[in-house]
CSV table of N, CA, C and O in Angstrom, one decimal:
chain,number,residue,atom,x,y,z
B,1,MET,N,0.7,-12.4,2.8
B,1,MET,CA,1.3,-11.4,2.1
B,1,MET,C,1.6,-10.3,3.0
B,1,MET,O,1.0,-10.0,3.8
B,2,SER,N,2.7,-9.7,2.7
B,2,SER,CA,3.2,-8.5,3.2
B,2,SER,C,2.3,-7.1,3.1
B,2,SER,O,1.9,-7.0,2.1
B,3,ASN,N,2.4,-6.3,4.3
B,3,ASN,CA,1.6,-5.0,3.9
B,3,ASN,C,2.8,-4.1,3.5
B,3,ASN,O,2.8,-2.7,4.3
B,4,ILE,N,3.7,-4.2,2.9
B,4,ILE,CA,4.6,-3.5,2.1
B,4,ILE,C,4.5,-3.3,0.6
B,4,ILE,O,4.5,-4.3,0.0
B,5,CYS,N,4.7,-2.1,0.2
B,5,CYS,CA,4.3,-1.8,-1.3
B,5,CYS,C,5.7,-2.0,-1.8
B,5,CYS,O,6.7,-1.7,-1.4
B,6,ILE,N,5.8,-3.0,-3.0
B,6,ILE,CA,7.0,-3.5,-3.7
B,6,ILE,C,7.5,-2.1,-4.2
B,6,ILE,O,8.8,-2.0,-4.3
B,7,LEU,N,6.9,-1.2,-4.9
B,7,LEU,CA,7.5,-0.1,-5.7
B,7,LEU,C,7.9,1.1,-4.9
B,7,LEU,O,8.9,1.6,-5.1
B,8,THR,N,6.9,1.7,-4.2
B,8,THR,CA,7.0,2.8,-3.2
B,8,THR,C,7.8,2.7,-1.6
B,8,THR,O,7.9,3.7,-1.0
B,9,LYS,N,7.8,1.4,-1.4
B,9,LYS,CA,8.2,0.9,-0.2
B,9,LYS,C,7.4,1.6,0.8
B,9,LYS,O,8.1,1.8,2.5
B,10,LYS,N,5.9,1.4,0.9
B,10,LYS,CA,5.2,2.2,1.7
B,10,LYS,C,4.6,1.1,2.8
B,10,LYS,O,4.7,-0.2,2.2
B,11,LYS,N,4.5,1.4,4.1
B,11,LYS,CA,4.1,0.3,5.0
B,11,LYS,C,3.2,1.2,6.1
B,11,LYS,O,2.9,2.2,5.9
B,12,LYS,N,2.7,0.1,6.9
B,12,LYS,CA,1.8,0.8,7.9
B,12,LYS,C,2.6,1.6,8.9
B,12,LYS,O,3.7,1.5,9.3
B,13,ILE,N,1.6,2.8,9.5
B,13,ILE,CA,2.5,3.8,10.1
B,13,ILE,C,1.8,3.7,11.6
B,13,ILE,O,0.9,3.5,11.8
B,14,SER,N,2.6,3.9,12.6
B,14,SER,CA,2.3,3.7,14.0
B,14,SER,C,2.5,5.3,14.4
B,14,SER,O,3.2,6.2,14.1
B,15,LYS,N,1.2,5.2,15.2
B,15,LYS,CA,1.3,6.6,15.8
B,15,LYS,C,0.3,6.6,17.3
B,15,LYS,O,-0.3,5.6,17.5
B,16,ASN,N,0.2,7.6,18.2
B,16,ASN,CA,-0.4,7.5,19.2
B,16,ASN,C,-1.9,8.3,18.9
B,16,ASN,O,-1.9,9.5,18.5
B,17,LYS,N,-2.9,7.7,19.9
B,17,LYS,CA,-4.3,8.2,19.9
B,17,LYS,C,-4.2,8.8,21.1
B,17,LYS,O,-4.0,8.0,22.2
B,18,VAL,N,-4.3,10.2,21.3
B,18,VAL,CA,-4.1,11.0,22.4
B,18,VAL,C,-5.7,11.2,22.9
B,18,VAL,O,-6.4,11.9,22.4
B,19,SER,N,-6.0,10.8,24.3
B,19,SER,CA,-7.3,11.0,24.8
B,19,SER,C,-7.2,12.4,25.5
B,19,SER,O,-6.0,13.0,25.7
B,20,HIS,N,-8.4,12.9,26.3
B,20,HIS,CA,-8.6,14.4,26.5
B,20,HIS,C,-7.8,14.3,28.1
B,20,HIS,O,-7.3,15.1,28.4
B,21,SER,N,-7.4,13.0,28.6
B,21,SER,CA,-6.8,12.9,29.9
B,21,SER,C,-5.3,12.7,29.7
B,21,SER,O,-4.5,12.5,30.5
B,22,ASN,N,-5.0,12.8,28.5
B,22,ASN,CA,-3.5,12.7,27.9
B,22,ASN,C,-2.8,11.1,27.9
B,22,ASN,O,-1.7,11.1,28.0
B,23,LYS,N,-4.0,9.9,27.9
B,23,LYS,CA,-3.4,8.9,27.9
B,23,LYS,C,-3.1,8.4,26.3
B,23,LYS,O,-3.8,9.0,25.5
B,24,LYS,N,-2.0,7.8,26.2
B,24,LYS,CA,-1.5,7.4,24.8
B,24,LYS,C,-1.9,6.0,24.4
B,24,LYS,O,-1.7,5.2,25.0
B,25,ASN,N,-2.7,5.8,23.4
B,25,ASN,CA,-2.8,4.5,22.9
B,25,ASN,C,-2.2,4.5,21.5
B,25,ASN,O,-2.4,5.3,20.6
B,26,LYS,N,-1.6,3.0,21.1
B,26,LYS,CA,-0.8,3.1,19.9
B,26,LYS,C,-1.8,2.6,19.0
B,26,LYS,O,-2.4,1.5,19.2
B,27,ILE,N,-1.8,3.3,17.8
B,27,ILE,CA,-2.8,2.8,16.5
B,27,ILE,C,-2.2,2.9,15.4
B,27,ILE,O,-1.0,3.4,15.2
B,28,PHE,N,-2.4,2.1,14.2
B,28,PHE,CA,-1.5,2.1,12.9
B,28,PHE,C,-2.6,2.4,12.1
B,28,PHE,O,-3.6,2.0,11.9
B,29,ASN,N,-2.2,3.1,11.0
B,29,ASN,CA,-2.6,3.6,9.8
B,29,ASN,C,-2.0,2.8,8.7
B,29,ASN,O,-1.0,2.5,8.4
B,30,LYS,N,-2.9,2.2,8.3
B,30,LYS,CA,-2.6,1.1,6.9
B,30,LYS,C,-2.6,1.7,5.6
B,30,LYS,O,-3.5,2.9,5.4
B,31,SER,N,-1.7,1.6,4.7
B,31,SER,CA,-1.6,2.3,3.5
B,31,SER,C,-2.7,1.7,2.6
B,31,SER,O,-3.4,0.6,2.9
B,32,ASN,N,-3.2,2.3,1.6
B,32,ASN,CA,-4.3,2.0,0.8
B,32,ASN,C,-3.6,1.1,-0.4
B,32,ASN,O,-3.1,1.3,-1.5
B,33,PHE,N,-3.9,-0.1,-0.1
B,33,PHE,CA,-3.4,-1.3,-1.0
B,33,PHE,C,-4.7,-1.9,-2.0
B,33,PHE,O,-5.7,-2.1,-1.5
B,34,GLN,N,-4.2,-2.1,-3.0
B,34,GLN,CA,-4.9,-2.6,-4.2
B,34,GLN,C,-4.6,-3.7,-5.0
B,34,GLN,O,-3.3,-3.9,-4.9
B,35,LYS,N,-5.3,-4.6,-5.3
B,35,LYS,CA,-5.0,-5.7,-6.0
B,35,LYS,C,-4.7,-5.1,-7.8
B,35,LYS,O,-5.5,-4.8,-8.1
B,36,PHE,N,-3.4,-5.7,-8.3
B,36,PHE,CA,-3.1,-5.1,-9.6
B,36,PHE,C,-2.7,-6.5,-10.4
B,36,PHE,O,-1.9,-7.1,-9.7
B,37,SER,N,-2.9,-6.8,-11.4
B,37,SER,CA,-2.4,-7.4,-12.3
B,37,SER,C,-1.4,-7.1,-13.4
B,37,SER,O,-2.1,-5.8,-14.0
B,38,LEU,N,-0.3,-7.5,-13.6
B,38,LEU,CA,0.4,-7.0,-14.8
B,38,LEU,C,0.7,-8.2,-15.9
B,38,LEU,O,0.8,-9.7,-15.3
B,39,TRP,N,0.7,-8.0,-17.0
B,39,TRP,CA,0.8,-8.9,-17.9
B,39,TRP,C,2.4,-8.9,-18.3
B,39,TRP,O,3.1,-7.8,-18.9
B,40,ILE,N,3.1,-9.9,-18.1
B,40,ILE,CA,4.6,-10.2,-18.0
B,40,ILE,C,4.7,-11.7,-18.5
B,40,ILE,O,4.5,-12.6,-17.8
B,41,CYS,N,5.4,-11.9,-19.6
B,41,CYS,CA,5.7,-12.9,-20.2
B,41,CYS,C,4.8,-13.9,-20.3
B,41,CYS,O,5.1,-15.1,-20.0
B,42,ASP,N,3.7,-13.7,-21.0
B,42,ASP,CA,2.8,-14.5,-21.6
B,42,ASP,C,2.0,-15.2,-20.2
B,42,ASP,O,1.1,-15.9,-20.2
B,43,PHE,N,1.8,-14.5,-19.0
B,43,PHE,CA,0.9,-14.8,-17.8
B,43,PHE,C,1.1,-13.6,-17.2
B,43,PHE,O,1.4,-12.6,-17.4
B,44,PHE,N,-0.2,-13.3,-16.4
B,44,PHE,CA,-0.6,-12.5,-15.6
B,44,PHE,C,0.2,-12.6,-14.0
B,44,PHE,O,0.0,-13.5,-13.6
B,45,LEU,N,0.5,-11.5,-13.6
B,45,LEU,CA,0.9,-11.3,-12.3
B,45,LEU,C,0.2,-10.8,-11.3
B,45,LEU,O,0.1,-9.3,-11.5
B,46,LYS,N,-0.4,-11.1,-10.3
B,46,LYS,CA,-1.3,-10.4,-9.4
B,46,LYS,C,-0.4,-10.0,-8.1
B,46,LYS,O,0.2,-10.8,-7.5
B,47,ILE,N,-0.2,-8.8,-7.9
B,47,ILE,CA,0.5,-8.3,-6.8
B,47,ILE,C,-0.6,-7.3,-5.9
B,47,ILE,O,-1.4,-6.9,-6.5
B,48,ARG,N,-0.2,-6.9,-5.0
B,48,ARG,CA,-0.7,-6.0,-4.1
B,48,ARG,C,0.1,-4.8,-3.6
B,48,ARG,O,1.4,-4.9,-3.3
B,49,ILE,N,-0.2,-3.6,-4.6
B,49,ILE,CA,0.8,-2.3,-4.5
B,49,ILE,C,-0.3,-1.4,-3.9
B,49,ILE,O,-1.8,-1.4,-4.0
B,50,SER,N,0.6,-0.3,-3.5
B,50,SER,CA,-0.3,1.0,-3.0
B,50,SER,C,-1.1,1.8,-4.3
B,50,SER,O,-0.7,1.6,-5.3
B,51,SER,N,-2.2,2.6,-4.0
B,51,SER,CA,-2.6,3.2,-5.1
B,51,SER,C,-1.9,4.3,-5.8
B,51,SER,O,-2.1,4.5,-6.6
B,52,LYS,N,-1.0,4.8,-4.8
B,52,LYS,CA,0.2,5.8,-5.5
B,52,LYS,C,1.0,4.9,-6.6
B,52,LYS,O,1.2,5.6,-7.5
B,53,SER,N,1.2,3.7,-6.4
B,53,SER,CA,1.9,3.0,-7.3
B,53,SER,C,1.3,2.7,-8.5
B,53,SER,O,1.7,2.7,-9.5
B,54,ILE,N,-0.3,2.4,-8.2
B,54,ILE,CA,-0.9,2.0,-9.5
B,54,ILE,C,-1.1,3.4,-10.3
B,54,ILE,O,-0.8,3.2,-11.7
B,55,LYS,N,-1.1,4.7,-9.9
B,55,LYS,CA,-1.0,5.9,-10.7
B,55,LYS,C,0.3,6.3,-11.6
B,55,LYS,O,0.3,6.6,-12.3
B,56,ILE,N,1.3,5.6,-10.8
B,56,ILE,CA,2.5,5.7,-11.3
B,56,ILE,C,2.7,5.0,-12.4
B,56,ILE,O,3.3,5.2,-13.5
B,57,LEU,N,2.3,3.9,-12.3
B,57,LEU,CA,2.4,2.6,-13.4
B,57,LEU,C,1.6,3.2,-14.5
B,57,LEU,O,1.8,2.9,-15.8
B,58,LYS,N,0.4,3.8,-14.3
B,58,LYS,CA,-0.5,4.0,-15.4
B,58,LYS,C,0.0,5.2,-16.2
B,58,LYS,O,0.0,5.5,-17.3
B,59,LYS,N,0.9,6.1,-15.3
B,59,LYS,CA,1.4,7.0,-15.9
B,59,LYS,C,2.6,6.8,-17.2
B,59,LYS,O,2.6,7.7,-18.1
B,60,CYS,N,3.1,6.0,-16.6
B,60,CYS,CA,4.4,5.5,-17.3
B,60,CYS,C,3.9,4.6,-18.5
B,60,CYS,O,4.6,4.5,-19.4
B,61,ILE,N,3.2,3.7,-18.4
B,61,ILE,CA,2.4,2.5,-19.3
B,61,ILE,C,2.0,3.4,-20.4
B,61,ILE,O,1.9,3.1,-21.7
B,62,PHE,N,0.9,4.0,-20.1
B,62,PHE,CA,-0.3,4.9,-21.1
B,62,PHE,C,0.3,6.2,-21.3
B,62,PHE,O,0.8,7.1,-21.2
């Protein structure tokens, strides 16, 4: 599975971790992904979306 949210298009962010001697090491921050199931046409669809997307869905549905 990919690490890109379907709804918000969030993905991992690359940045530099800078040491005291100013060496730069590339690190990645991942988004907060959760497993979420939706009821669509008589079956459940399990998807991985960001927690921000879950909040948006719950606000729209309920």
